[in-house]
C-alpha cells in the first residue's frame, strides 16, 4: 500500500486525539512467563545495551515520574519504503501512532530525533530488539504472523513479506514489554515506569587492597592495606562521579617510634620505651571523577582520611627511682614490659589526604574493577617522634572491585 | 536493602568501638624540687633527680616535738629545712600555718629554761627525794634543768620521809606557746572524799575525764568539781581536760587519802615559770652540710633573717605514705660553720618538700 502524505497526517492526527492506554498489572505478569531465564549477552549486545543504558538514564533527566509527556519540541518520524515514500510525521501531542503495514526493505527504518527509539528497532532482517523492565534485551524472533493489536499499544508487526510495521509510542525513551502473545504474535509496549531521579545513579559497595611506600625514610619496606567502602555514583553522558565512605586497615610495616622520658619527683625515673605501629584503622571519604570511553574509565581520586584507631606493640624499661641507698644510675634494670594495645595516637597526624589517578573497567553492568595510583599529600607522622624522616609524598597503589546496587521503585 | 545498611552501620560501629587501652607512656617533666642560691660566697644548686640528688622528707621528734623536715641531698651537699610543730596542746597541726607568713628562725640558747625541783612542791618538807624521769629516762635527782624547748613526759618518783613512795607523770611543755592551760586542784575532806576541780587559766573547760589510779571514775563538764570517796592511801588522780578552744591537756596529782600532807600538785608551775622569752612554735631551722662541714642556723642569731613562703601546695605521698607539701620560698639567713665558728650568709630560692602528716 502506498501512503500519501495526507494519509500519514491523518493517521497521526487521529491517534493524537485518542487517550493513552492504561497500564494493567496483568500485562506484566503475563509477560514475565515469556522472559528467558538465561540471557546471553554477546559482545555486541554488551556494548549496545551499555550505550542504551547510558542513553536511557540520560533521558531520565527529562522525564517525571508517572507521567508520560511529550517533549515540547516536535519529534519527527521519517521513514522510507520501497515506494520511496518519505513522510515527515509530527509526533507532537500524539499519543499513539498507528501505521498500516507497509512493505519495508532491509533499508527501511524508523528514525526519530529522539535517537534511542531508533535503537529499539533493528533492521528487518535482524528482527526486533526490545527491552524488558529490567533493561534486559529480549530477543523477539521475527514472526510473520504478528499483527497489530489496538490503538493503545505499540505494535510491532511483520507482514508476510518480512516487512516491519512499527507503531511508535510517542515520547518514551524506553519500551517495556507488557504482553507477548505468541498466538496473536503481538507485542504490546507500555510506558516504562520512570525512576524519579534526575541522573542515572546507583549505590555501590567496594572492596579494595593496596600497597604503599613506607611513611618514613630511609626504609625499604612497604606497607599494605585492605578495606571496604560504600557510596553513591552517578553518570551524566561520559562523565561519572562517585562519593562514598570506607574503612581500611593499614599495616605500615616498619613504623617504630622510640622515646626516652625523664620524670622528676622526689628523685627521677628514666623511662625508655618503643612503640611499633602494627596497624592503622582508617576512615576515609572516597571521591572520584571519571571520564568513560565505553567500558573504560579514567579519572582522578581523592581520599581525605582519618585514623581512628591503632594497634601498637609497646615495650618499656625503666630504672628504679625510689629513694636510693646508693646513687641513682642511668642504666636500666630488669624491668621490661612488652604488650600490645589499641588506641595510642602519639606521633601521628590523624588526618590525611590522598590524591591520584584511577582507571576502571566495567566487567558487566554492575561490576567494576579498577586501580588507583597516587600519593599522600599530608604527612601522617609527627616529625618529632619518628626514628627517621618523613617521606615526602609517599606513593600508594590500590586495586578495587566495585558492585553497583541499582535503585528500584 | 534496609538490613544491608543496618548491617553496615553496625559493623562500622563495632569497628570504632574497639576497646582502647590507655598506654602508660610517661612524659618528661620539669624538676620538682630544687635549690638555687649561695652559701657564703659559693653558689649552690641542687635539683632532685639530677646528679644523684634526692628529696628526702620525714618527721623527726626532738624533745617530744615534731619537726617537719625536708632534706635535699646529693651525697656531698645537703640542705635540710625543718619546721617545728606549734600549738602543741592542739591535737593536729594545720599546714596553712606555714603559708604566706614570714617565719622566724629557731635559736638554741643552751641556757636553762626550766628547773624541775622538789622545793617547788607545797609539801616539800615531807619529801625526802624526787627522782626525775624525762621521756622514760632518768634525768636526775631532786633538781633537773631543762635547756631545750620541748614537750616532756616528766615522771617523778617521790619518796617521803615516812617511807612511803609514789610516782606520777605530767606533760611539761616549755618553750612553746600554750593556747590553754589549767591547774588540777584537790583536797580530801573529813569524810574521806576527794574534792577536785580544774582551775583553768586561759580558756574555758568543755569537759574533764577523771582517773583514779588509771581507772576512770567520772566525767564532768565545764567547771563541775569531782567528789569521790578515797581510802587512806596514796593515790594518783589524773584529769584529761578538753578545753573549749580545742586544746587538750592531762594533769596529774598525788592524793594523800590519809591526810598526812603528802599531797603533791601537778607540774604546771614549771610551764608557767619558763625562762624562755621566745616561743618556738612553727620556727624554722636550716642545717647545711657541704663538703663534710656542717652549718646550722640555730647556732647563730637569725633575728632579722627571713624565710618568705610564696606558695604551699600539696604534692603527694612519700615512700612512708605520709603527705608531702611543696613549698616555694625565699630564704635569707645566717648559718654558723660548726668547725670554724664563722657566720655565713645564705640566700636561697627553694622548691622544697616537707612532710606534714
XYZ file of C-alpha atoms in Angstrom:
766
model
C 0.000 0.000 0.000
C 1.202 3.397 -0.800
C 0.943 6.063 1.735
C 0.302 9.587 0.828
C 1.297 12.468 2.914
C -2.315 13.152 3.725
C -2.821 9.628 4.877
C 0.047 9.778 7.242
C -1.000 13.132 8.573
C -4.487 11.899 9.088
C -3.187 8.832 10.847
C -1.238 10.802 13.390
C -3.967 13.345 13.885
C -6.453 10.664 14.701
C -4.067 8.977 17.009
C -3.350 12.176 18.839
C -6.950 12.622 19.687
C -7.102 9.285 21.383
C -6.257 8.799 25.029
C -3.209 6.884 26.137
C -3.689 3.335 27.128
C -3.990 2.238 30.657
C -1.380 0.010 32.130
C -2.648 -3.021 33.931
C -0.623 -5.201 36.213
C -1.843 -8.288 34.420
C 0.158 -7.295 31.384
C 3.391 -7.546 33.218
C 2.536 -10.776 34.960
C 1.689 -12.410 31.718
C 4.760 -11.143 30.053
C 7.033 -12.471 32.759
C 6.270 -16.012 31.757
C 7.933 -15.418 28.482
C 11.097 -13.888 29.768
C 14.059 -16.134 29.111
C 15.926 -17.488 32.162
C 19.348 -17.232 30.798
C 20.285 -14.172 28.982
C 23.275 -14.401 26.879
C 24.945 -11.262 26.045
C 27.339 -11.195 23.256
C 29.997 -8.661 22.925
C 27.942 -6.630 20.521
C 24.952 -6.794 22.782
C 27.065 -5.726 25.689
C 28.219 -2.560 24.023
C 24.801 -1.882 22.612
C 22.982 -2.177 25.859
C 25.674 -0.265 27.736
C 25.209 2.617 25.423
C 21.461 2.157 25.630
C 21.607 2.268 29.404
C 23.562 5.486 29.346
C 21.210 6.972 26.836
C 18.100 5.939 28.631
C 19.299 7.103 32.007
C 20.306 10.374 30.473
C 16.810 10.648 29.186
C 15.547 10.332 32.718
C 16.658 13.893 33.174
C 13.659 14.958 31.231
C 11.044 12.605 32.464
C 8.821 12.967 35.512
C 7.641 10.051 37.491
C 4.356 8.584 36.405
C 3.724 10.991 33.621
C 4.384 10.477 30.037
C 4.756 13.753 28.374
C 5.905 14.714 25.057
C 8.758 16.965 24.653
C 7.703 20.392 23.720
C 9.660 20.254 20.582
C 8.229 18.210 17.851
C 9.669 14.886 17.074
C 9.713 13.736 13.618
C 9.478 10.302 12.315
C 10.625 9.697 8.900
C 10.704 6.564 7.063
C 11.102 5.421 3.654
C 9.848 2.462 1.864
C 10.340 0.691 -1.311
C 7.984 3.068 -2.694
C 10.319 5.784 -1.731
C 7.681 7.405 0.204
C 9.113 9.888 2.545
C 6.905 11.085 5.232
C 7.580 13.502 7.938
C 5.373 12.757 10.820
C 4.924 15.228 13.565
C 4.786 13.412 16.860
C 3.815 16.434 18.850
C 0.840 15.840 21.014
C 0.260 12.475 19.556
C -0.314 9.640 21.894
C -0.102 6.725 19.624
C 0.780 6.213 16.133
C -0.791 3.615 14.083
C 0.625 2.854 10.801
C -0.791 0.471 8.480
C 1.627 -2.153 7.496
C 3.939 -1.124 4.797
C 6.293 -3.121 2.985
C 9.740 -2.330 4.108
C 13.039 -3.473 2.871
C 16.122 -4.002 4.849
C 16.960 -0.413 4.396
C 13.754 0.646 5.874
C 13.996 2.022 9.308
C 12.218 4.254 11.582
C 14.124 7.104 12.956
C 13.172 9.726 15.348
C 15.071 12.621 16.591
C 14.918 11.040 19.952
C 17.570 8.657 18.931
C 17.034 5.995 21.480
C 13.881 4.815 19.907
C 15.639 4.048 16.735
C 17.911 1.759 18.626
C 14.997 -0.388 19.530
C 14.281 -1.284 16.019
C 16.792 -3.105 14.148
C 16.708 -3.613 10.528
C 14.223 -6.012 9.262
C 16.498 -8.924 8.729
C 17.700 -8.979 12.266
C 14.348 -8.848 13.828
C 13.325 -6.511 16.560
C 15.155 -5.891 19.759
C 13.249 -4.687 22.716
C 13.919 -4.374 26.403
C 12.041 -5.634 29.379
C 11.545 -3.570 32.541
C 14.938 -4.670 33.808
C 16.516 -3.215 30.746
C 17.466 -6.603 29.591
C 17.394 -7.287 25.956
C 14.661 -9.595 24.907
C 15.127 -11.307 21.656
C 11.947 -11.460 19.799
C 12.027 -13.716 16.906
C 10.574 -12.399 13.859
C 7.257 -13.862 13.297
C 5.348 -13.303 10.203
C 2.102 -13.631 11.942
C 2.487 -10.661 14.173
C -0.377 -8.282 13.800
C -1.320 -5.004 15.249
C -3.494 -5.062 18.307
C -5.105 -1.849 19.117
C -4.591 1.768 19.331
C -3.388 1.714 22.887
C -0.391 -0.335 22.219
C 2.684 -0.048 20.293
C 2.717 -2.868 17.988
C 5.479 -4.338 16.108
C 4.246 -6.337 13.290
C 5.676 -8.149 10.439
C 3.908 -8.749 7.277
C 4.152 -11.819 5.249
C 6.987 -10.466 3.314
C 9.049 -9.812 6.301
C 8.376 -6.166 6.414
C 8.086 -4.462 9.697
C 5.386 -2.147 10.603
C 6.264 -0.135 13.579
C 3.869 1.754 15.653
C 5.819 4.164 17.570
C 4.891 5.005 21.081
C 5.300 8.658 21.493
C 7.572 10.402 23.974
C 9.030 7.383 25.628
C 12.657 6.656 25.648
C 12.395 3.043 26.590
C 9.864 0.431 25.906
C 8.611 -2.056 28.302
C 7.112 -5.219 27.071
C 3.964 -5.937 28.904
C 2.499 -8.663 26.900
C 3.712 -11.149 24.498
C 1.066 -13.196 22.985
C 2.513 -15.900 20.880
C -0.780 -16.835 19.483
C -1.559 -13.402 18.418
C 2.033 -12.721 17.773
C 1.659 -9.386 19.180
C 3.945 -7.372 21.258
C 2.491 -4.717 23.329
C 4.551 -1.999 24.720
C 3.641 0.236 27.553
C 5.300 3.157 29.066
C 8.154 2.254 31.256
C 7.965 3.079 34.890
C 10.049 6.072 35.191
C 12.507 6.196 38.002
C 12.206 9.542 39.642
C 15.781 10.737 39.633
C 17.485 13.382 37.667
C 20.546 11.338 36.781
C 21.460 7.742 36.263
C 22.675 6.856 39.714
C 23.265 3.872 41.889
C 24.754 2.917 45.168
C 27.847 0.830 45.312
C 29.873 -1.286 47.653
C 33.534 -1.788 47.189
C 36.410 -3.990 48.294
C 39.939 -2.718 47.998
C 43.508 -3.601 48.800
C 46.726 -1.788 48.227
C 50.385 -1.324 48.883
C 52.183 1.804 49.907
C 55.621 3.184 50.409
C 56.895 3.479 53.928
C 55.935 6.763 55.545
C 59.427 7.279 56.822
C 62.798 7.278 55.182
C 65.264 5.685 54.903
C 63.294 2.498 54.626
C 62.944 -0.149 52.015
C 59.844 -1.824 53.360
C 56.318 -1.399 52.093
C 53.031 -1.379 53.865
C 49.828 -2.920 52.671
C 46.178 -2.225 53.255
C 42.744 -3.704 52.772
C 39.277 -2.411 53.305
C 35.804 -1.823 52.037
C 33.511 1.051 51.342
C 30.134 2.119 50.111
C 28.726 5.145 48.415
C 26.827 6.622 45.575
C 27.776 7.074 41.978
C 26.135 8.634 39.008
C 26.968 9.372 35.441
C 25.954 12.051 33.000
C 26.916 11.439 29.447
C 30.500 10.263 29.633
C 31.337 11.808 32.948
C 30.945 9.920 36.140
C 31.231 10.909 39.739
C 31.268 8.809 42.875
C 31.326 9.668 46.533
C 31.398 7.335 49.463
C 32.973 6.390 52.713
C 35.078 3.458 53.605
C 37.261 1.949 56.191
C 40.529 0.169 55.837
C 43.294 -1.419 57.816
C 46.829 -0.360 57.025
C 49.874 -2.368 58.003
C 52.635 0.230 57.867
C 55.461 -2.226 58.025
C 58.296 -0.501 59.744
C 56.947 2.383 61.772
C 58.702 2.355 65.109
C 58.859 5.260 67.492
C 61.138 5.375 70.447
C 61.205 7.806 73.301
C 63.205 8.448 76.411
C 61.401 10.191 79.242
C 62.795 11.524 82.496
C 60.173 12.014 85.128
C 61.139 14.138 88.108
C 59.702 13.687 91.561
C 61.496 13.153 94.814
C 64.247 11.834 92.560
C 63.866 10.990 88.912
C 62.799 7.986 86.896
C 64.097 7.215 83.454
C 61.735 5.506 81.049
C 62.682 4.133 77.710
C 60.013 2.741 75.509
C 59.436 1.726 71.964
C 56.225 1.773 70.040
C 55.842 -0.285 66.933
C 52.757 0.646 64.984
C 51.305 -2.616 63.737
C 48.071 -1.303 62.267
C 46.234 1.854 61.462
C 42.458 1.788 61.297
C 41.317 4.458 58.903
C 38.051 6.021 57.869
C 38.147 7.766 54.557
C 35.933 9.570 52.128
C 36.208 8.285 48.598
C 35.744 10.887 45.883
C 36.419 10.197 42.259
C 35.738 11.781 38.888
C 35.904 9.727 35.729
C 35.607 10.001 32.002
C 34.211 6.958 30.308
C 35.004 5.590 26.929
C 32.668 2.672 26.660
C 33.548 0.290 29.436
C 36.750 2.034 30.301
C 37.001 4.964 32.603
C 39.905 7.133 33.686
C 39.910 9.890 36.212
C 41.079 11.301 39.474
C 40.547 10.094 43.017
C 40.753 11.958 46.306
C 40.564 10.368 49.727
C 40.554 12.504 52.851
C 41.188 10.125 55.695
C 41.143 9.941 59.455
C 42.994 7.469 61.626
C 40.593 6.489 64.363
C 42.481 3.660 65.967
C 45.830 1.977 66.029
C 47.373 -1.170 67.316
C 50.833 -0.809 68.729
C 53.313 -3.070 70.393
C 54.663 -1.252 73.379
C 57.849 -2.161 75.168
C 59.289 -0.183 78.018
C 62.050 -0.265 80.531
C 62.725 1.957 83.493
C 65.175 2.357 86.294
C 64.118 2.276 89.900
C 63.678 5.844 91.064
C 62.813 5.014 94.644
C 64.757 6.524 97.497
C 68.232 5.214 96.922
C 70.642 3.955 99.374
C 73.142 4.251 96.589
C 73.195 6.973 93.981
C 70.780 6.692 91.086
C 72.401 5.443 87.925
C 71.127 5.701 84.411
C 71.348 2.065 83.443
C 68.092 0.179 83.214
C 67.360 -2.684 85.495
C 65.412 -5.782 84.604
C 62.094 -4.021 84.373
C 60.922 -4.605 80.833
C 57.302 -4.661 79.792
C 56.014 -5.728 76.413
C 52.390 -5.698 75.326
C 50.032 -4.782 72.538
C 47.480 -2.047 72.982
C 44.935 -0.194 70.914
C 44.282 3.493 70.695
C 47.695 5.078 71.001
C 47.925 8.054 68.666
C 51.017 9.934 69.726
C 53.336 10.649 66.882
C 50.598 10.582 64.265
C 48.822 13.236 62.304
C 45.420 11.663 62.222
C 44.131 13.468 59.167
C 45.481 12.511 55.789
C 44.813 13.378 52.156
C 45.422 11.070 49.262
C 45.192 12.073 45.632
C 45.823 10.126 42.492
C 44.565 8.858 39.180
C 42.463 5.835 38.540
C 41.488 3.514 35.780
C 38.466 1.261 35.870
C 36.745 -1.161 33.575
C 33.160 -2.318 33.729
C 33.122 -6.078 33.830
C 29.380 -6.073 33.487
C 26.556 -3.733 34.197
C 27.036 -3.934 37.944
C 30.659 -4.785 38.419
C 33.715 -2.598 38.021
C 37.353 -3.354 38.556
C 39.894 -0.614 38.925
C 43.255 0.577 40.053
C 44.321 3.745 41.862
C 47.789 5.194 41.989
C 48.682 8.329 43.871
C 50.423 9.928 46.775
C 49.692 11.002 50.311
C 49.860 14.771 50.333
C 49.775 15.193 54.061
C 52.483 13.667 56.223
C 50.968 11.318 58.744
C 53.913 11.134 61.068
C 54.833 13.736 63.637
C 58.429 14.512 62.825
C 59.400 14.915 66.487
C 58.546 11.331 67.281
C 59.858 9.228 64.430
C 63.056 7.335 64.036
C 63.931 8.757 60.643
C 62.489 11.459 58.422
C 59.050 11.935 56.978
C 58.924 10.677 53.424
C 57.669 13.339 51.057
C 54.617 12.243 49.071
C 54.746 8.514 49.686
C 53.254 6.577 46.803
C 50.248 4.318 47.207
C 48.573 1.930 44.830
C 45.227 0.255 45.217
C 43.059 -2.283 43.451
C 39.336 -2.163 43.937
C 36.295 -4.156 42.980
C 33.031 -2.262 42.966
C 29.496 -3.563 42.688
C 26.640 -1.289 41.837
C 23.300 -1.519 43.568
C 20.577 -0.030 41.441
C 17.611 1.746 42.896
C 14.205 0.255 42.404
C 10.683 1.559 42.929
C 18.032 -3.191 51.465
C 17.450 -1.644 54.868
C 19.038 -4.633 56.560
C 22.145 -4.183 54.439
C 22.527 -0.601 55.554
C 21.848 -1.519 59.143
C 24.419 -4.250 58.985
C 26.960 -1.872 57.539
C 26.303 0.691 60.234
C 26.554 -1.911 62.965
C 29.791 -3.197 61.572
C 31.283 0.266 61.449
C 30.073 0.936 64.980
C 31.721 -2.226 66.209
C 34.847 -1.268 64.394
C 35.175 2.113 66.008
C 34.168 0.934 69.449
C 37.051 -1.459 69.881
C 38.377 -1.249 73.371
C 41.124 1.308 73.584
C 43.653 0.700 76.284
C 45.413 3.512 77.999
C 49.106 3.337 77.338
C 51.232 4.203 80.363
C 53.576 6.388 78.404
C 55.098 8.879 80.806
C 56.057 12.291 79.638
C 59.181 14.086 80.641
C 58.569 16.894 83.066
C 60.410 19.701 84.765
C 62.263 19.169 88.042
C 60.008 19.448 91.059
C 62.330 20.065 93.980
C 65.228 22.485 93.557
C 67.502 24.812 95.489
C 69.353 27.667 93.900
C 71.420 30.268 95.664
C 74.586 30.985 97.549
C 76.119 29.873 100.808
C 78.635 32.438 101.763
C 80.453 33.139 98.538
C 79.781 29.801 96.974
C 76.994 29.110 94.596
C 74.848 26.119 95.293
C 72.403 24.347 93.031
C 70.598 21.151 93.753
C 67.960 19.504 91.573
C 66.248 16.418 92.918
C 66.652 13.789 90.232
C 69.879 15.125 88.715
C 73.376 14.085 89.747
C 72.082 11.690 92.368
C 70.222 14.378 94.279
C 67.119 13.241 96.129
C 64.448 14.985 98.158
C 64.153 13.218 101.495
C 61.160 14.048 103.628
C 60.229 12.959 107.090
C 59.124 13.959 110.564
C 61.586 13.904 113.464
C 60.687 14.021 117.118
C 63.031 16.144 119.138
C 62.283 16.661 122.819
C 58.753 15.485 122.269
C 58.098 17.966 119.457
C 57.604 17.046 115.820
C 59.945 18.649 113.350
C 58.595 18.501 109.802
C 61.654 18.153 107.697
C 62.866 18.062 104.138
C 66.418 17.334 103.108
C 67.676 17.762 99.556
C 70.955 15.970 99.224
C 73.243 14.643 96.524
C 75.556 12.955 98.994
C 78.076 15.762 99.013
C 75.872 18.728 99.705
C 72.706 18.517 101.723
C 70.357 21.228 102.791
C 67.807 20.451 105.472
C 64.957 22.711 106.338
C 62.809 21.846 109.313
C 59.683 23.368 110.749
C 58.942 22.923 114.440
C 55.457 21.968 115.351
C 53.446 24.544 117.221
C 50.375 24.895 119.358
C 51.339 21.634 120.979
C 48.216 21.473 123.042
C 46.127 21.198 119.879
C 45.590 17.665 118.546
C 46.702 18.383 114.970
C 48.622 20.995 113.078
C 47.365 22.848 110.035
C 49.782 23.161 107.145
C 48.342 26.570 106.385
C 50.213 27.795 109.438
C 53.208 27.910 107.148
C 51.539 29.640 104.262
C 52.284 33.207 103.337
C 53.773 34.029 106.667
C 57.239 35.194 107.412
C 58.698 32.553 109.607
C 61.122 33.009 112.435
C 64.268 31.065 112.804
C 64.740 28.967 115.904
C 67.694 29.509 118.182
C 69.483 27.185 120.575
C 70.468 29.262 123.590
C 71.892 26.336 125.551
C 70.630 28.044 128.689
C 68.360 26.716 131.370
C 64.772 27.403 130.526
C 63.157 25.466 133.384
C 64.273 23.658 136.573
C 62.482 20.661 137.920
C 62.959 20.871 141.691
C 61.314 19.265 144.699
C 61.499 22.560 146.541
C 58.677 23.971 144.455
C 56.190 21.436 145.832
C 53.868 22.712 148.502
C 54.648 19.815 150.893
C 58.308 19.725 150.056
C 59.249 19.416 153.727
C 57.727 15.897 153.778
C 59.515 14.875 150.627
C 62.801 13.171 151.130
C 63.785 12.897 147.483
C 62.477 13.088 143.962
C 63.775 11.050 141.081
C 63.070 12.811 137.817
C 62.465 10.841 134.660
C 62.198 12.628 131.372
C 60.816 10.662 128.434
C 61.352 7.425 130.368
C 64.990 8.200 131.045
C 66.351 9.101 134.459
C 67.329 12.726 134.220
C 68.427 13.377 137.820
C 67.507 13.661 141.442
C 65.759 16.448 143.216
C 66.710 19.082 140.650
C 66.899 18.800 136.890
C 67.403 21.639 134.439
C 65.672 21.779 131.079
C 67.693 23.638 128.479
C 65.754 22.940 125.299
C 62.198 23.803 124.433
C 60.107 20.724 124.212
C 57.133 18.670 125.245
C 58.470 16.475 128.001
C 56.883 13.482 129.600
C 58.079 14.110 133.156
C 57.628 11.463 135.773
C 58.582 11.943 139.392
C 59.232 9.143 141.836
C 58.631 10.814 145.195
C 59.986 9.348 148.370
C 58.510 10.688 151.600
C 60.165 10.830 154.927
C 57.683 8.351 156.338
C 58.990 5.767 153.942
C 56.129 5.898 151.523
C 56.665 6.349 147.839
C 54.542 7.331 144.925
C 55.254 8.203 141.324
C 53.201 10.212 138.934
C 53.675 11.759 135.481
C 52.798 15.026 133.801
C 53.437 16.577 130.415
C 55.576 19.627 130.730
C 55.649 21.922 127.736
C 58.317 24.577 127.863
C 59.366 26.976 125.170
C 56.103 26.684 123.258
C 53.003 28.778 123.328
C 50.023 27.198 125.032
C 46.611 28.224 123.916
C 45.087 26.765 127.026
C 46.309 25.634 130.416
C 44.950 24.741 133.808
C 45.925 23.535 137.244
C 44.491 20.491 138.896
C 43.350 21.311 142.392
C 42.207 18.871 145.074
C 41.612 18.262 148.721
C 40.350 15.447 150.924
C 37.622 16.231 153.414
C 36.971 14.684 156.773
C 34.659 12.148 155.240
C 37.391 10.707 153.109
C 36.136 12.232 149.904
C 38.265 13.829 147.241
C 37.153 17.162 146.059
C 38.957 18.008 142.852
C 38.485 20.714 140.241
C 40.332 22.191 137.316
C 41.427 25.746 137.705
C 41.535 26.967 134.142
C 43.981 29.633 133.271
C 43.422 30.751 129.679
C 40.424 29.028 128.245
C 37.126 27.655 129.403
C 36.801 23.934 130.019
C 34.481 21.789 127.971
C 34.764 18.511 129.840
C 37.046 16.510 132.110
C 37.643 12.796 132.458
C 38.771 11.744 135.909
C 41.003 8.734 136.545
C 41.978 7.439 139.956
C 44.999 5.214 139.714
C 44.275 4.859 135.985
C 40.685 3.826 136.498
C 38.050 6.101 135.019
C 35.856 7.245 137.854
C 33.891 10.186 136.496
C 33.293 12.653 133.715
C 32.362 16.201 134.449
C 31.526 19.166 132.302
C 32.639 22.726 132.451
C 33.926 23.597 135.872
C 31.956 20.973 137.694
C 34.110 19.599 140.525
C 34.739 15.974 141.328
C 33.537 14.375 144.517
C 34.732 10.861 145.053
C 35.430 8.666 148.106
C 39.000 7.651 148.705
C 40.744 5.442 151.236
C 43.694 6.419 153.370
C 46.377 5.510 150.891
C 48.362 7.485 148.378
C 46.640 7.732 145.028
C 47.304 9.375 141.692
C 44.415 11.436 140.399
C 44.636 12.225 136.678
C 42.432 14.613 134.754
C 42.171 14.626 130.965
C 40.999 18.120 130.194
C 39.427 19.241 126.989
C 39.138 22.972 126.552
C 36.520 24.877 124.661
C 39.134 26.122 122.157
C 40.073 22.554 121.263
C 43.211 22.251 123.351
C 43.730 19.072 125.368
C 45.910 18.631 128.423
C 46.448 15.985 131.034
C 47.269 16.855 134.633
C 48.093 14.510 137.493
C 48.410 14.972 141.257
C 49.199 12.713 144.201
C 46.315 12.456 146.615
C 47.019 11.576 150.258
C 43.888 9.852 151.445
C 45.298 9.727 154.983
C 45.627 13.484 155.066
C 49.246 13.305 156.176
C 50.330 16.228 153.990
C 51.753 14.058 151.332
C 49.721 15.632 148.521
C 51.822 16.648 145.522
C 50.496 19.129 142.960
C 50.869 18.945 139.193
C 53.858 20.415 137.343
C 52.068 23.364 135.765
C 54.273 25.734 137.728
C 57.273 24.660 135.679
C 55.463 25.554 132.459
C 54.452 28.895 133.768
C 57.871 29.636 135.130
C 59.832 29.019 131.951
C 62.687 31.463 131.359
C 62.330 31.356 127.607
C 61.186 34.642 126.130
C 60.624 33.454 122.565
C 58.379 30.576 121.739
C 59.494 28.054 119.175
C 56.096 27.436 117.598
C 56.441 26.939 113.815
C 60.010 28.177 113.846
C 62.232 27.139 111.001
C 65.740 25.860 111.078
C 68.343 25.477 108.366
C 71.060 22.849 108.521
C 73.601 22.565 105.713
C 76.297 20.034 105.116
C 78.815 20.933 102.469
C 81.951 19.026 101.779
C 81.723 17.426 105.189
C 81.310 20.714 107.070
C 78.104 21.395 108.921
C 76.352 24.717 109.142
C 73.418 25.498 111.412
C 71.064 28.430 111.641
C 70.156 27.582 115.257
C 73.636 28.333 116.491
C 73.682 31.970 115.430
C 71.485 34.996 115.509
C 68.758 34.996 112.881
C 66.553 37.603 114.476
C 66.420 39.636 111.281
C 66.567 36.666 108.912
C 63.556 35.828 106.823
C 62.028 32.921 105.071
C 59.190 34.107 102.898
C 56.936 31.338 101.717
C 55.433 32.144 98.330
C 53.260 29.098 97.945
C 52.330 25.890 99.666
C 50.838 23.088 97.580
C 50.053 19.519 98.327
C 52.410 17.331 96.311
C 51.686 13.724 97.159
C 52.733 10.852 99.355
C 56.269 9.903 100.104
C 57.520 6.379 100.493
C 56.272 6.284 104.089
C 52.805 7.087 102.898
C 52.850 10.472 104.542
C 51.655 13.671 102.929
C 54.270 15.926 101.443
C 53.746 19.601 100.732
C 55.798 21.531 98.244
C 56.933 24.939 99.415
C 58.280 27.700 97.280
C 60.186 30.152 99.401
C 62.998 32.687 99.532
C 65.449 32.275 102.359
C 67.768 34.954 103.667
C 69.510 33.696 106.771
C 72.776 33.145 108.564
C 74.390 29.857 109.361
C 77.279 29.085 111.623
C 80.168 26.984 110.447
C 80.332 24.374 113.171
C 84.025 23.797 112.501
C 85.411 27.287 112.245
C 82.643 29.145 114.036
C 82.287 31.698 111.267
C 78.925 33.022 110.231
C 77.954 32.770 106.550
C 75.049 34.405 104.833
C 72.706 32.174 102.916
C 70.479 33.312 100.078
C 68.339 30.604 98.582
C 65.309 30.153 96.406
C 63.832 26.803 97.232
C 61.198 24.453 95.882
C 61.162 22.153 98.796
C 59.246 19.176 100.010
C 58.235 18.881 103.629
C 56.371 16.021 105.239
C 53.386 17.294 107.158
C 51.163 14.438 108.302
